[in-house]
N, C-alpha and C. Protein backbone atom coordinates (compact mmCIF):
# COMPACT_ATOMS: atom_id res chain seq x y z
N UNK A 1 82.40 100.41 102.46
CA UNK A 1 83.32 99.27 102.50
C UNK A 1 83.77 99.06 103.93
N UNK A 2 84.08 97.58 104.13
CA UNK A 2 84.66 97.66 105.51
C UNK A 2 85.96 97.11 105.20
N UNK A 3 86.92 97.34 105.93
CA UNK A 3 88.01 96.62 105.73
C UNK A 3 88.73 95.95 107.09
N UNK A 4 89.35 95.50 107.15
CA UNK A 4 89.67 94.40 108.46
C UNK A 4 90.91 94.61 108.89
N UNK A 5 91.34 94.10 110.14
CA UNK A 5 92.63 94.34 111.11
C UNK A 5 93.05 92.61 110.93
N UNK A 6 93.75 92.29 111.84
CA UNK A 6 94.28 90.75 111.55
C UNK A 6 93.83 90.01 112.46
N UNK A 7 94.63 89.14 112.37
CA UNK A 7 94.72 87.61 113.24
C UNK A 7 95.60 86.67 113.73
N UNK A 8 95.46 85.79 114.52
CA UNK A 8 97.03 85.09 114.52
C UNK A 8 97.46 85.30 115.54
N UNK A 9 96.81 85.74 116.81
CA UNK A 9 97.47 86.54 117.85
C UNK A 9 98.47 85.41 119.22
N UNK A 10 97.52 84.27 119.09
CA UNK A 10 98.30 82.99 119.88
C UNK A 10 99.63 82.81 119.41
N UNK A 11 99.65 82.96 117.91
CA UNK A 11 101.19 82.24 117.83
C UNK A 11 102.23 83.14 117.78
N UNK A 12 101.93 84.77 118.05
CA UNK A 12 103.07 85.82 118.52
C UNK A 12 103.30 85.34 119.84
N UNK A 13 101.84 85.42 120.54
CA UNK A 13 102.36 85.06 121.79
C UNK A 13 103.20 83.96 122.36
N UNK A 14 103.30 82.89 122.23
CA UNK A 14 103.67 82.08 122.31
C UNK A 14 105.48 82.12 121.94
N UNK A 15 105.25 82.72 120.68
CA UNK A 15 106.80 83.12 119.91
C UNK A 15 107.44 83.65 121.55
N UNK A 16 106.77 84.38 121.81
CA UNK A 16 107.24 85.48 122.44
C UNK A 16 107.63 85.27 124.06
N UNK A 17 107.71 83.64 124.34
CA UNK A 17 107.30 82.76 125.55
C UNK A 17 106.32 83.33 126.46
N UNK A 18 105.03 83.85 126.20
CA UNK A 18 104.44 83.50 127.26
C UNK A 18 103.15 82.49 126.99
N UNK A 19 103.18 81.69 128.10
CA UNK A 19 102.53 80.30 128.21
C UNK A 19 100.97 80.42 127.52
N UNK A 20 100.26 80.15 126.61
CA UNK A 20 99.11 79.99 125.34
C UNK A 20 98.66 78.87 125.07
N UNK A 21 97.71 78.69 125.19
CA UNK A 21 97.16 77.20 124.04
C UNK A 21 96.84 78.41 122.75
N UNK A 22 85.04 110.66 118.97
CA UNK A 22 85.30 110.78 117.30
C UNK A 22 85.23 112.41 116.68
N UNK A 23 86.07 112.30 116.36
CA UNK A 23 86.15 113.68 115.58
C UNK A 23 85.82 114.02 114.26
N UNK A 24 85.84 115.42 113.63
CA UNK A 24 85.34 115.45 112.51
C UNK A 24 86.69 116.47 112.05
N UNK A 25 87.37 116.06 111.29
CA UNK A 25 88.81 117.03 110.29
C UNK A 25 88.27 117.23 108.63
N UNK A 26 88.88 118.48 107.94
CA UNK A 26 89.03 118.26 106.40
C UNK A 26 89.85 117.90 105.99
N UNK A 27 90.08 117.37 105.08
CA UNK A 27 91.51 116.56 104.20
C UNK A 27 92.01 117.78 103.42
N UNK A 28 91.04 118.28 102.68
CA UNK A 28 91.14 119.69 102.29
C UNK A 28 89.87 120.65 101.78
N UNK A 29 89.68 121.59 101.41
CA UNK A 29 88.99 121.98 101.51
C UNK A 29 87.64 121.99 100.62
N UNK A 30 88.07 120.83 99.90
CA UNK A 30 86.81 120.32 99.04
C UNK A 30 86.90 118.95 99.49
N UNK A 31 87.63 118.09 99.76
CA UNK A 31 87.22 116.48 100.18
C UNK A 31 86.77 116.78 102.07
N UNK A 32 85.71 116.37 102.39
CA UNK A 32 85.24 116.37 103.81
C UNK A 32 85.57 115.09 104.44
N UNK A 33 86.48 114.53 105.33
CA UNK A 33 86.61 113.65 106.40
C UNK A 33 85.53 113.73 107.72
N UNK A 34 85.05 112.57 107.44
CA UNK A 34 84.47 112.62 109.29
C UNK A 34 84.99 111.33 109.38
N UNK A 35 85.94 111.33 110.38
CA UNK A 35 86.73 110.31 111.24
C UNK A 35 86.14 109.70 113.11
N UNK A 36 85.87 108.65 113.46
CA UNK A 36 85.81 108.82 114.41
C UNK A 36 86.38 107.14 114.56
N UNK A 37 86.51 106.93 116.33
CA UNK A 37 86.96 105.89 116.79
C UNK A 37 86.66 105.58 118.13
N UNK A 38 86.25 103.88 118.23
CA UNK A 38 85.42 103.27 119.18
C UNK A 38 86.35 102.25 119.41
N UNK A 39 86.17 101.66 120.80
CA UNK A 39 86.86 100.44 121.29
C UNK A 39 85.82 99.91 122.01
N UNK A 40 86.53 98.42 121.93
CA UNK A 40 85.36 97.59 122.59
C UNK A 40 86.47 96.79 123.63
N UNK A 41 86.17 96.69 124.86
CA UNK A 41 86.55 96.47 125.75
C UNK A 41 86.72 94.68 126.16
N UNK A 42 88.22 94.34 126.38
CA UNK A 42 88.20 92.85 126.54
C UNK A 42 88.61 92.56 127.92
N UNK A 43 88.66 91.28 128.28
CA UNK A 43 89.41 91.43 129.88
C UNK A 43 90.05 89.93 129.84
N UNK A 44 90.77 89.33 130.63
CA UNK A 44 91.42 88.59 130.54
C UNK A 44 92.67 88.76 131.44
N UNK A 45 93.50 87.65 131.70
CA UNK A 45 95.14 87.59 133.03
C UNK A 45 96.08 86.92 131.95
N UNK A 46 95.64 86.66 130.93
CA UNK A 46 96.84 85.87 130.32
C UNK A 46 96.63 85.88 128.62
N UNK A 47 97.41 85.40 128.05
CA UNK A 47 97.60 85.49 126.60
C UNK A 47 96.46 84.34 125.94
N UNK A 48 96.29 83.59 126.64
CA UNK A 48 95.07 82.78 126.41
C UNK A 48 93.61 83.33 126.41
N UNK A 49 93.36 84.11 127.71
CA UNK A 49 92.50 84.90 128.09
C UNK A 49 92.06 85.85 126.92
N UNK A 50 93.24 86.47 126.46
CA UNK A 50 93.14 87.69 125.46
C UNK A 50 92.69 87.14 124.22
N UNK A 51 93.41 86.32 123.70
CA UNK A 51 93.17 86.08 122.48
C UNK A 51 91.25 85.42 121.78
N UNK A 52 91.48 84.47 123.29
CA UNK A 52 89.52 84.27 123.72
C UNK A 52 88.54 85.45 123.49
N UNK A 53 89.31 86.59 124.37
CA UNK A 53 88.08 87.97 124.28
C UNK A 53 88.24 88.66 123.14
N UNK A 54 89.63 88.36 122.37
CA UNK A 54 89.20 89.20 120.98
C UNK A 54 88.67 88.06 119.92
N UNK A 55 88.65 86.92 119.82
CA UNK A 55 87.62 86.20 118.90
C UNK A 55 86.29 86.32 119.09
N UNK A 56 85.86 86.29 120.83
CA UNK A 56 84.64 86.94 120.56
C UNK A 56 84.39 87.58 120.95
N UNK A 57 84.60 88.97 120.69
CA UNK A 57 84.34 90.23 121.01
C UNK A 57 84.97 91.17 119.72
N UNK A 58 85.93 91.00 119.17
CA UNK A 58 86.18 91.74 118.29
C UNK A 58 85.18 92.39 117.25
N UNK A 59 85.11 92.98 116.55
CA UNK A 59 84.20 93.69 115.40
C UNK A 59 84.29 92.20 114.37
N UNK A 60 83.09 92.29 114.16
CA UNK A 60 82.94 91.52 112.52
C UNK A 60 83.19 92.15 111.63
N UNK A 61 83.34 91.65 110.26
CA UNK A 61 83.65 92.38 108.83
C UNK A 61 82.68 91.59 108.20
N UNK A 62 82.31 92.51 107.03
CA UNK A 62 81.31 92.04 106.16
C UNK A 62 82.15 91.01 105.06
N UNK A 63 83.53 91.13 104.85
CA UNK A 63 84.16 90.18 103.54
C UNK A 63 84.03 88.61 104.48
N UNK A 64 84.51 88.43 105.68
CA UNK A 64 84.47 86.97 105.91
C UNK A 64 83.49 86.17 106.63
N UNK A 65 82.83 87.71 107.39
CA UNK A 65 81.77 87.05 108.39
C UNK A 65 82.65 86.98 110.24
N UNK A 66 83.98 86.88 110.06
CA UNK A 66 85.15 86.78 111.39
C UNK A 66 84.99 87.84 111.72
N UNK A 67 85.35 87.44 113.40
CA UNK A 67 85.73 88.76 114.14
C UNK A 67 87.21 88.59 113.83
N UNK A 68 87.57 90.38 114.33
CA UNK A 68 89.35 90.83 113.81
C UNK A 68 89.47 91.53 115.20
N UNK A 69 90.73 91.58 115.42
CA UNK A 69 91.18 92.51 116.63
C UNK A 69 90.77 93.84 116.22
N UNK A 70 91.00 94.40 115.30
CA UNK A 70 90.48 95.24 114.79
C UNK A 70 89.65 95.71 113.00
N UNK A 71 88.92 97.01 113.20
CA UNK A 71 88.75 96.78 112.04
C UNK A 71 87.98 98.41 111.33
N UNK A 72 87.88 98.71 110.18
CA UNK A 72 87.93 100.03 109.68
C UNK A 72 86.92 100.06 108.50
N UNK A 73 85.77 100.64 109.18
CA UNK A 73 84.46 100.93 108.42
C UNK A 73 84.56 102.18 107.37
N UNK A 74 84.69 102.45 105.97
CA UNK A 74 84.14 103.35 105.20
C UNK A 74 83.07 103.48 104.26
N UNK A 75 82.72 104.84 104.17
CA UNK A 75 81.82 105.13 103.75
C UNK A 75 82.37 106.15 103.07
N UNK A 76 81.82 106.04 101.40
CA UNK A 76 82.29 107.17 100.17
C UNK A 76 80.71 107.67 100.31
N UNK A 77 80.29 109.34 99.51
CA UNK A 77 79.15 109.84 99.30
C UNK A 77 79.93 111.28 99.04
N UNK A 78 79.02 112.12 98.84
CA UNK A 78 79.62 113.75 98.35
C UNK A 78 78.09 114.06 97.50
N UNK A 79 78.25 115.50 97.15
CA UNK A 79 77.10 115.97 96.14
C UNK A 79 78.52 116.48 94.95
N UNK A 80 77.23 116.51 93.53
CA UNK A 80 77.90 117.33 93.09
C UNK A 80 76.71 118.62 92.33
N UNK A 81 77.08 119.68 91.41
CA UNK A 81 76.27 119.89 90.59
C UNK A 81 76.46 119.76 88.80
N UNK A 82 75.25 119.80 88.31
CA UNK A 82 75.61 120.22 86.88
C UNK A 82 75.26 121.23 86.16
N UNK A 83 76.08 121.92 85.26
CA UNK A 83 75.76 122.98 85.20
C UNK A 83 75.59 122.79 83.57
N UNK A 84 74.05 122.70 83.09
CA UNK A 84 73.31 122.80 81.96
C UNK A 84 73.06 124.19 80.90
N UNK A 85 73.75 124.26 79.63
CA UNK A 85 73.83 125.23 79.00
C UNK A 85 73.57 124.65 77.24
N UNK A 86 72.77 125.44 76.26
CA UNK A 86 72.52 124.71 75.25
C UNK A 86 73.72 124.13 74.95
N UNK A 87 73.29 122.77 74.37
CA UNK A 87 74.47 122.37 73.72
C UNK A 87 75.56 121.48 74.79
N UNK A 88 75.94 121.82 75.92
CA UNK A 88 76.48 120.94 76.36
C UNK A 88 76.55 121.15 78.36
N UNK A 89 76.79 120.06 78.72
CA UNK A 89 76.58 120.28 80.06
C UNK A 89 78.06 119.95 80.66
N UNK A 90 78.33 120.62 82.24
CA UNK A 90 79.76 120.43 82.91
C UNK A 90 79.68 120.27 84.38
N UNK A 91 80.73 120.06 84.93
CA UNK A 91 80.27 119.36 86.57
C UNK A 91 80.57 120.96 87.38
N UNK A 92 79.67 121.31 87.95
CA UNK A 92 79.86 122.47 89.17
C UNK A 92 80.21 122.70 90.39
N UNK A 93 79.83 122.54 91.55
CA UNK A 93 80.73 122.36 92.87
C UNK A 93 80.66 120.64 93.37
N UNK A 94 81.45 120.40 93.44
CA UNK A 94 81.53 119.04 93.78
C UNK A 94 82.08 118.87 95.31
N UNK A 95 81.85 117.95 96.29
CA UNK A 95 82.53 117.80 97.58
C UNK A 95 81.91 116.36 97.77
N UNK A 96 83.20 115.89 97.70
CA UNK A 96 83.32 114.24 97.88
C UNK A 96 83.26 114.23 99.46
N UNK A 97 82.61 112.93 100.21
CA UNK A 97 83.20 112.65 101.61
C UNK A 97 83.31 111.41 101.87
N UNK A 98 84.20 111.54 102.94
CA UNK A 98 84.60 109.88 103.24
C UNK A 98 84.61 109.74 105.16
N UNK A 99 83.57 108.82 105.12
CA UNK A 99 82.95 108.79 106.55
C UNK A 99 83.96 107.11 107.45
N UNK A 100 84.65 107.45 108.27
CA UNK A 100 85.33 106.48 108.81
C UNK A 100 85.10 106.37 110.13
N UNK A 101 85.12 105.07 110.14
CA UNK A 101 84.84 104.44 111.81
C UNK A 101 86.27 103.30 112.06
N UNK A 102 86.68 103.73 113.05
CA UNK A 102 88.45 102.80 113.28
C UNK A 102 87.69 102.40 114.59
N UNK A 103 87.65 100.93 114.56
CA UNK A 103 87.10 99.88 116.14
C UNK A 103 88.54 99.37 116.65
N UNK A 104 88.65 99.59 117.76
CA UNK A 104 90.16 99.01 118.14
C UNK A 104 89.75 98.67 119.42
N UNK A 105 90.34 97.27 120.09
CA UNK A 105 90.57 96.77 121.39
C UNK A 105 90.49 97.24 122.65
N UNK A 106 90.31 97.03 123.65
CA UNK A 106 90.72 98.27 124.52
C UNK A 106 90.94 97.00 126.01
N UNK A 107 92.05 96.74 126.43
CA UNK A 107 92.03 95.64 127.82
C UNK A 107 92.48 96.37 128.92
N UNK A 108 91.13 95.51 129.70
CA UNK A 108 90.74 96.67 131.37
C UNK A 108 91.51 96.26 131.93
N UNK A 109 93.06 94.93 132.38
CA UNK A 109 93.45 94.57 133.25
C UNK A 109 95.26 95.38 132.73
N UNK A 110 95.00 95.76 131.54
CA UNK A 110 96.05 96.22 131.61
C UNK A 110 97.05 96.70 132.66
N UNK A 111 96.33 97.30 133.72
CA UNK A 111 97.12 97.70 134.84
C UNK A 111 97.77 96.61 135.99
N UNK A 112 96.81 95.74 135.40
CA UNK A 112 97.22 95.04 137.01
C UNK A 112 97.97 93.52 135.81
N UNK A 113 98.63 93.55 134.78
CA UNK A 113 99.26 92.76 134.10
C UNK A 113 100.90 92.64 134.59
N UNK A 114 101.29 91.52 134.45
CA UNK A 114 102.76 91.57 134.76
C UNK A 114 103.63 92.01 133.74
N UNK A 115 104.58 92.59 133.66
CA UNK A 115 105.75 93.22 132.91
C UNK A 115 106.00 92.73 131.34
N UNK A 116 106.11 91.24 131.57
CA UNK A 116 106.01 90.84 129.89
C UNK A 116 104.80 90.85 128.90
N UNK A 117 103.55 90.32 129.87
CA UNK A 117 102.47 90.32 129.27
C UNK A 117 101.77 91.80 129.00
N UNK A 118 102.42 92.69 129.80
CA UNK A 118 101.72 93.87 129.48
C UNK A 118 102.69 94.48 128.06
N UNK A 119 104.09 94.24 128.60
CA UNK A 119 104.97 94.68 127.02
C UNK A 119 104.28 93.81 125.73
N UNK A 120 103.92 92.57 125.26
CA UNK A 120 103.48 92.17 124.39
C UNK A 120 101.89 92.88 123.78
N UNK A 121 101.15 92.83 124.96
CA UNK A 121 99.95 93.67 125.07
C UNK A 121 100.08 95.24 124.20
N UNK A 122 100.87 96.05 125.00
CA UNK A 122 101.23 97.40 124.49
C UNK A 122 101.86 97.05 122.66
N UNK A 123 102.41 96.71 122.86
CA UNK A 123 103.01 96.38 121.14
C UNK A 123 101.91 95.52 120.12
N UNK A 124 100.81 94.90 120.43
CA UNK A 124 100.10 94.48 119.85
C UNK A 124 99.05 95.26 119.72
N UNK A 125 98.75 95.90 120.59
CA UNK A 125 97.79 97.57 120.40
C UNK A 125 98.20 98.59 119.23
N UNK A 126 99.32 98.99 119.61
CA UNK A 126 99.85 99.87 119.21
C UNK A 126 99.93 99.45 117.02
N UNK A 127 100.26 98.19 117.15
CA UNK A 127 100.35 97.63 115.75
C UNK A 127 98.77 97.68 115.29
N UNK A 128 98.01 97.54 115.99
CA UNK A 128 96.54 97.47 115.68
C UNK A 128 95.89 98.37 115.37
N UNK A 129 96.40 99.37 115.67
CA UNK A 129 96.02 100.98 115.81
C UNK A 129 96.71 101.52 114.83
N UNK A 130 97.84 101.06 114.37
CA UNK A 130 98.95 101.50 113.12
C UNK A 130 97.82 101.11 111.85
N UNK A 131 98.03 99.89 111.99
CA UNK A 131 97.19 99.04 111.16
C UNK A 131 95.62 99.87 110.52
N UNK A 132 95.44 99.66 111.33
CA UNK A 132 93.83 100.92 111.20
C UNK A 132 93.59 102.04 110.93
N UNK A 133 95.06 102.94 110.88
CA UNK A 133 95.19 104.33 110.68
C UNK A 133 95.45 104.28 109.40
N UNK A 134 96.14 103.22 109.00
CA UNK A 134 96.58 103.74 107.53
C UNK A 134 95.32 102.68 107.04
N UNK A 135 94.58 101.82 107.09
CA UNK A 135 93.35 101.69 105.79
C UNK A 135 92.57 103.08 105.82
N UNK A 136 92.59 103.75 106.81
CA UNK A 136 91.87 105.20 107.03
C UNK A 136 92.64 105.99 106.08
N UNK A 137 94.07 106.52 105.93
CA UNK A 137 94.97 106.84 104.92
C UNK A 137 94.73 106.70 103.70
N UNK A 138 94.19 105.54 103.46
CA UNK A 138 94.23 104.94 102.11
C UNK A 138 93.14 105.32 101.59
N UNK A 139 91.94 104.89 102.33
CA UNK A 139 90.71 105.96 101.61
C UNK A 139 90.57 107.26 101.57
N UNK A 140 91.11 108.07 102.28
CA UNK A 140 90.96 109.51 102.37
C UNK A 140 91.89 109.92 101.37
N UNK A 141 92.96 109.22 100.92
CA UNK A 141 93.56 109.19 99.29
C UNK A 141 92.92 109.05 98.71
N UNK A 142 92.21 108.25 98.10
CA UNK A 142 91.58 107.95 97.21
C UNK A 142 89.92 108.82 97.37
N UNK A 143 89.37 109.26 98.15
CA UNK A 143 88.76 110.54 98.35
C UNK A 143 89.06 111.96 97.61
N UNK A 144 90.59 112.03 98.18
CA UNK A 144 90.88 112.91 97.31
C UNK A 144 91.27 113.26 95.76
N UNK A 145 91.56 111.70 95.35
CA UNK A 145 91.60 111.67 94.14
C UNK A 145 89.98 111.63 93.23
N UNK A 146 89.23 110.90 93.69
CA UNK A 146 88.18 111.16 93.19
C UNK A 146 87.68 112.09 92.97
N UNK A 147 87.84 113.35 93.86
CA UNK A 147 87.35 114.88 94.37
C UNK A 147 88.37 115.51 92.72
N UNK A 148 89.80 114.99 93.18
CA UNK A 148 90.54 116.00 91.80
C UNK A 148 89.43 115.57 90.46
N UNK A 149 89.33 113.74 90.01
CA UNK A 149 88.77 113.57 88.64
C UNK A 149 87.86 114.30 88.41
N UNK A 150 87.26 114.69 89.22
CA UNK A 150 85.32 114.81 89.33
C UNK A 150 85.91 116.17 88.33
N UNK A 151 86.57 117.03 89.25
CA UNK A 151 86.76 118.52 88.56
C UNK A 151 87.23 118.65 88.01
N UNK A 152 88.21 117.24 87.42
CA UNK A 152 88.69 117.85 86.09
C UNK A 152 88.08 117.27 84.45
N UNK A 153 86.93 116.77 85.00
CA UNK A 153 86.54 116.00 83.74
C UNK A 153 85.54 117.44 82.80
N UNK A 154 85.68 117.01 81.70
CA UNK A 154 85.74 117.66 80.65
C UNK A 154 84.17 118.09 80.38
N UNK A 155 83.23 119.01 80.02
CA UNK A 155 82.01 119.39 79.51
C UNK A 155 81.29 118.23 78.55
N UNK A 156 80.27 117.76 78.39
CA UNK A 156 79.70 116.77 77.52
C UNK A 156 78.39 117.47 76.87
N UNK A 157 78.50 116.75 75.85
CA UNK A 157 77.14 117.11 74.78
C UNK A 157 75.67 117.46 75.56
N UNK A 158 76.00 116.86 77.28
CA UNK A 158 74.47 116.50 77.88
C UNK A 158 74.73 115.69 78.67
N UNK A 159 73.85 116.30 79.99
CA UNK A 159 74.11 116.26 81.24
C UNK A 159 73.96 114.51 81.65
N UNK A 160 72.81 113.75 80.22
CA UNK A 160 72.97 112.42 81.15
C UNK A 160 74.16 112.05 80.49
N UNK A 161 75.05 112.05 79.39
CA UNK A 161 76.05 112.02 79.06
C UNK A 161 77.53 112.01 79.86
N UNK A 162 77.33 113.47 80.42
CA UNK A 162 78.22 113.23 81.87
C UNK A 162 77.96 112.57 82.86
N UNK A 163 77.05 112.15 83.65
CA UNK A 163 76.28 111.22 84.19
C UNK A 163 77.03 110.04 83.71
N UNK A 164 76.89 109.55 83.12
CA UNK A 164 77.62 108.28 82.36
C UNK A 164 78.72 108.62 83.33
N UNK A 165 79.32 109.11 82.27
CA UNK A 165 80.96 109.25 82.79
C UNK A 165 81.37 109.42 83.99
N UNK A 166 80.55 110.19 85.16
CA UNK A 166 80.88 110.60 86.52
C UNK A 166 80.45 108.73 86.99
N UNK A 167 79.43 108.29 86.88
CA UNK A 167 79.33 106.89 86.93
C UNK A 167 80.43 106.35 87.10
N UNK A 168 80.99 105.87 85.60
CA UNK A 168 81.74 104.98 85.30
C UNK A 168 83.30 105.41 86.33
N UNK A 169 83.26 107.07 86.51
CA UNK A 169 84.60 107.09 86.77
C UNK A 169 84.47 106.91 88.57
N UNK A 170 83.68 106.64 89.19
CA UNK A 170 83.17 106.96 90.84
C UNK A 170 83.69 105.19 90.74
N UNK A 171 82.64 104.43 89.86
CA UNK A 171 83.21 102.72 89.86
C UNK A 171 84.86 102.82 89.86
N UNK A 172 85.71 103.14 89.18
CA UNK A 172 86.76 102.89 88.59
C UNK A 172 87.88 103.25 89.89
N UNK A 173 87.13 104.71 90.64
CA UNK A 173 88.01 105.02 92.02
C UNK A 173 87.76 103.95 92.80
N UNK A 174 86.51 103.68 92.67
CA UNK A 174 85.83 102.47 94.12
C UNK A 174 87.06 101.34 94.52
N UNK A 175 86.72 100.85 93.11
CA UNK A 175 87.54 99.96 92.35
C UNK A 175 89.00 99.47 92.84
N UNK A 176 89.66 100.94 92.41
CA UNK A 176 91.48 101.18 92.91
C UNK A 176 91.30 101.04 94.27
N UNK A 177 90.34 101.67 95.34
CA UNK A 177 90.50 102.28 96.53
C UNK A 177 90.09 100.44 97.22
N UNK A 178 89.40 99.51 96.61
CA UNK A 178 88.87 98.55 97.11
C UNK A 178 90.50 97.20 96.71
N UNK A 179 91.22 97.86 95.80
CA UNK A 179 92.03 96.43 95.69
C UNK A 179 93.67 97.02 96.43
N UNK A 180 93.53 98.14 96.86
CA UNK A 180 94.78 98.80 98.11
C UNK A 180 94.55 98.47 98.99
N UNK A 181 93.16 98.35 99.28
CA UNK A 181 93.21 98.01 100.95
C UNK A 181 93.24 96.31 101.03
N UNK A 182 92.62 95.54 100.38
CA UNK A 182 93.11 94.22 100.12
C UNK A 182 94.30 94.41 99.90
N UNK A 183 95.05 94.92 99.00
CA UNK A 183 96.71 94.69 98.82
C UNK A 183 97.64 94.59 99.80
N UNK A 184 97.20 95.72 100.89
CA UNK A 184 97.26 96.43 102.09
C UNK A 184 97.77 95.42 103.27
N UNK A 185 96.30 94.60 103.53
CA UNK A 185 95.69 93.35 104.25
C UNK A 185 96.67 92.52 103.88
N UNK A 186 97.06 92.07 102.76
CA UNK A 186 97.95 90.53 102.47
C UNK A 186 99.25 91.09 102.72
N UNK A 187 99.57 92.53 102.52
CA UNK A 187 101.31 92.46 102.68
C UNK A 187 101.48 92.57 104.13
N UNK A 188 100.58 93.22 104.80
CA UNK A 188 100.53 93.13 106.48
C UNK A 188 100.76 91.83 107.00
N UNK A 189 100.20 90.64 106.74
CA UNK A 189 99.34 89.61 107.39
C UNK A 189 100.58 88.90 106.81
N UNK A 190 101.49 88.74 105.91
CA UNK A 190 102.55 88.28 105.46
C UNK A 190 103.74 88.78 106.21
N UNK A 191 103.93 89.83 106.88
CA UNK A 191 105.15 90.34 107.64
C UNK A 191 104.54 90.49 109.03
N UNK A 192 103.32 89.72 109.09
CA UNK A 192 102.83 89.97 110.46
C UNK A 192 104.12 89.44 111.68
N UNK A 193 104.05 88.30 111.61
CA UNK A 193 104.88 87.64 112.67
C UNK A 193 106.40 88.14 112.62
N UNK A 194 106.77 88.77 111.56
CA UNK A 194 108.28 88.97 111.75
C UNK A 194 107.90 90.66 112.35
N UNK A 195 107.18 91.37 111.72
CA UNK A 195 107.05 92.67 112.54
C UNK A 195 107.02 92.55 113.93
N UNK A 196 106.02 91.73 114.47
CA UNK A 196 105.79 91.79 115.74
C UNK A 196 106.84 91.66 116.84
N UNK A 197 107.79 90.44 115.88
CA UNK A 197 108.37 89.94 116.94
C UNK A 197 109.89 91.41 117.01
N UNK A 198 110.08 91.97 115.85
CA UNK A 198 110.94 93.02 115.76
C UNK A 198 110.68 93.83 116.50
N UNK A 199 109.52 94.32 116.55
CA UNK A 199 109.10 95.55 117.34
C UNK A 199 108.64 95.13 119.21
N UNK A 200 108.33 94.05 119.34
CA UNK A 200 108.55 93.60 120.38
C UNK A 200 110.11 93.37 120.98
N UNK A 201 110.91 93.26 120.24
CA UNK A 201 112.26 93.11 120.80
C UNK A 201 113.04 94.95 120.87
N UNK A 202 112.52 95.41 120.14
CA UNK A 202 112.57 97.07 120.43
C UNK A 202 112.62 97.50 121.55
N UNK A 203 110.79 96.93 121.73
CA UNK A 203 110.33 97.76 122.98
C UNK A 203 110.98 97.05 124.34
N UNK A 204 111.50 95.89 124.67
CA UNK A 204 112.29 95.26 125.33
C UNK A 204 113.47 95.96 125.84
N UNK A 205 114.24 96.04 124.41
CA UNK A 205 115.59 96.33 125.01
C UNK A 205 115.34 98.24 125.49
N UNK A 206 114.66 98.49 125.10
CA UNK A 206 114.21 99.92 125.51
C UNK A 206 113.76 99.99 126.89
N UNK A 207 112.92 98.78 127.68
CA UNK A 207 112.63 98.88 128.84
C UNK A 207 114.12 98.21 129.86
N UNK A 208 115.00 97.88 129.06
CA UNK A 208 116.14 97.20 129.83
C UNK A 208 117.64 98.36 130.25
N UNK A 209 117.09 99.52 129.41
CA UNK A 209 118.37 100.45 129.37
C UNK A 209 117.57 101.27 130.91
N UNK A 210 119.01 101.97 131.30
CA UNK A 210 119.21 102.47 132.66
C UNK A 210 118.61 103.99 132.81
């Protein structure tokens, strides 16, 4: 699955007056994480500039076909075994994994930016990167929940029997894990502009104290 970062980035800026038209961790010791993270590099002097290099340059997503400022590739897979005995069959070592790729922004002029545009800059990163950590969160939950069902489902008459069921129940996690991160996406993208502008006024009065 891929899941997506946002959009909308002109009309923070603007709000905000300035002038616009990899590693590998375990989750635990039966769910396997391989996490890693890439940036793609934009350049630009102004809020116009920026918003240009992340439409085209940003990562695409497979749901709209758009580039996103950012955006968060997974991948579910694991083995399991079965363990076949007359009469009825049961699930044996199981290890679910969940393979993640987090693409995030990365702007080369950052240094040589003036004071406001770099404070809006830094706070729009930083949200982007929030943003991306937790759809990563969300599947490696639901990783681990899959990992608990797998082992706790019950012995069957016969192994394609369980089969069935490990089936039906792998759809049913997919499923949950595929309508959180959409859920995810709309409550973000709905408090987008009031977050920004909150946490931009944060980081403000924080650069104004003595």
């Amino acid at each position: 699955m891929e899941t997506r970062g946002f959009t909308g980035l002109m009309l923070v800026l603007a709000s905000f007056g300035v002038a616009a038209p990899a590693l590998t961790d375990n989750a635990s010791a039966e769910t396997i994480v391989r996490k890693s993270t890439s940036t793609f590099v934009i350049g630009g002097h102004s809020a116009k500039d920026l918003d240009g290099e992340l439409e085209r340059k940003g990562p695409h997503t497979s749901g709209s076909g758009l580039r996103h400022p950012g955006a968060t590739r997974i991948r579910f897979g694991g083995t399991m075994d079965y363990l076949r005995r007359p009469g009825h069959c049961s699930i044996g070592n199981v290890k679910v994994t969940v393979s993640i790729k987090i693409i995030v922004p990365s702007w080369k002029n950052r240094s040589k930016a003036d004071p406001e545009l770099g404070l809006i800059w830094d706070t729009l990163s930083a949200d982007i990167n929030r943003h991306e950590a937790r759809h990563a969160e969300i599947a490696v939950q639901h990783a681990r929940d899959l990992d608990e069902k797998l082992k706790a489902l019950p012995s069957a008459s016969s192994c394609e029997a369980l089969q069935q069921t490990v089936s039906e129940l792998t759809d049913q996690v997919t499923r949950e894990h595929d309508a959180d991160q959409i859920r995810f996406d709309r409550i973000e993208a709905v408090n987008f502009n009031n977050r920004i502008m909150r946490l931009l006024t944060y980081r403000y009065h924080k650069t104004q104290k003595p």
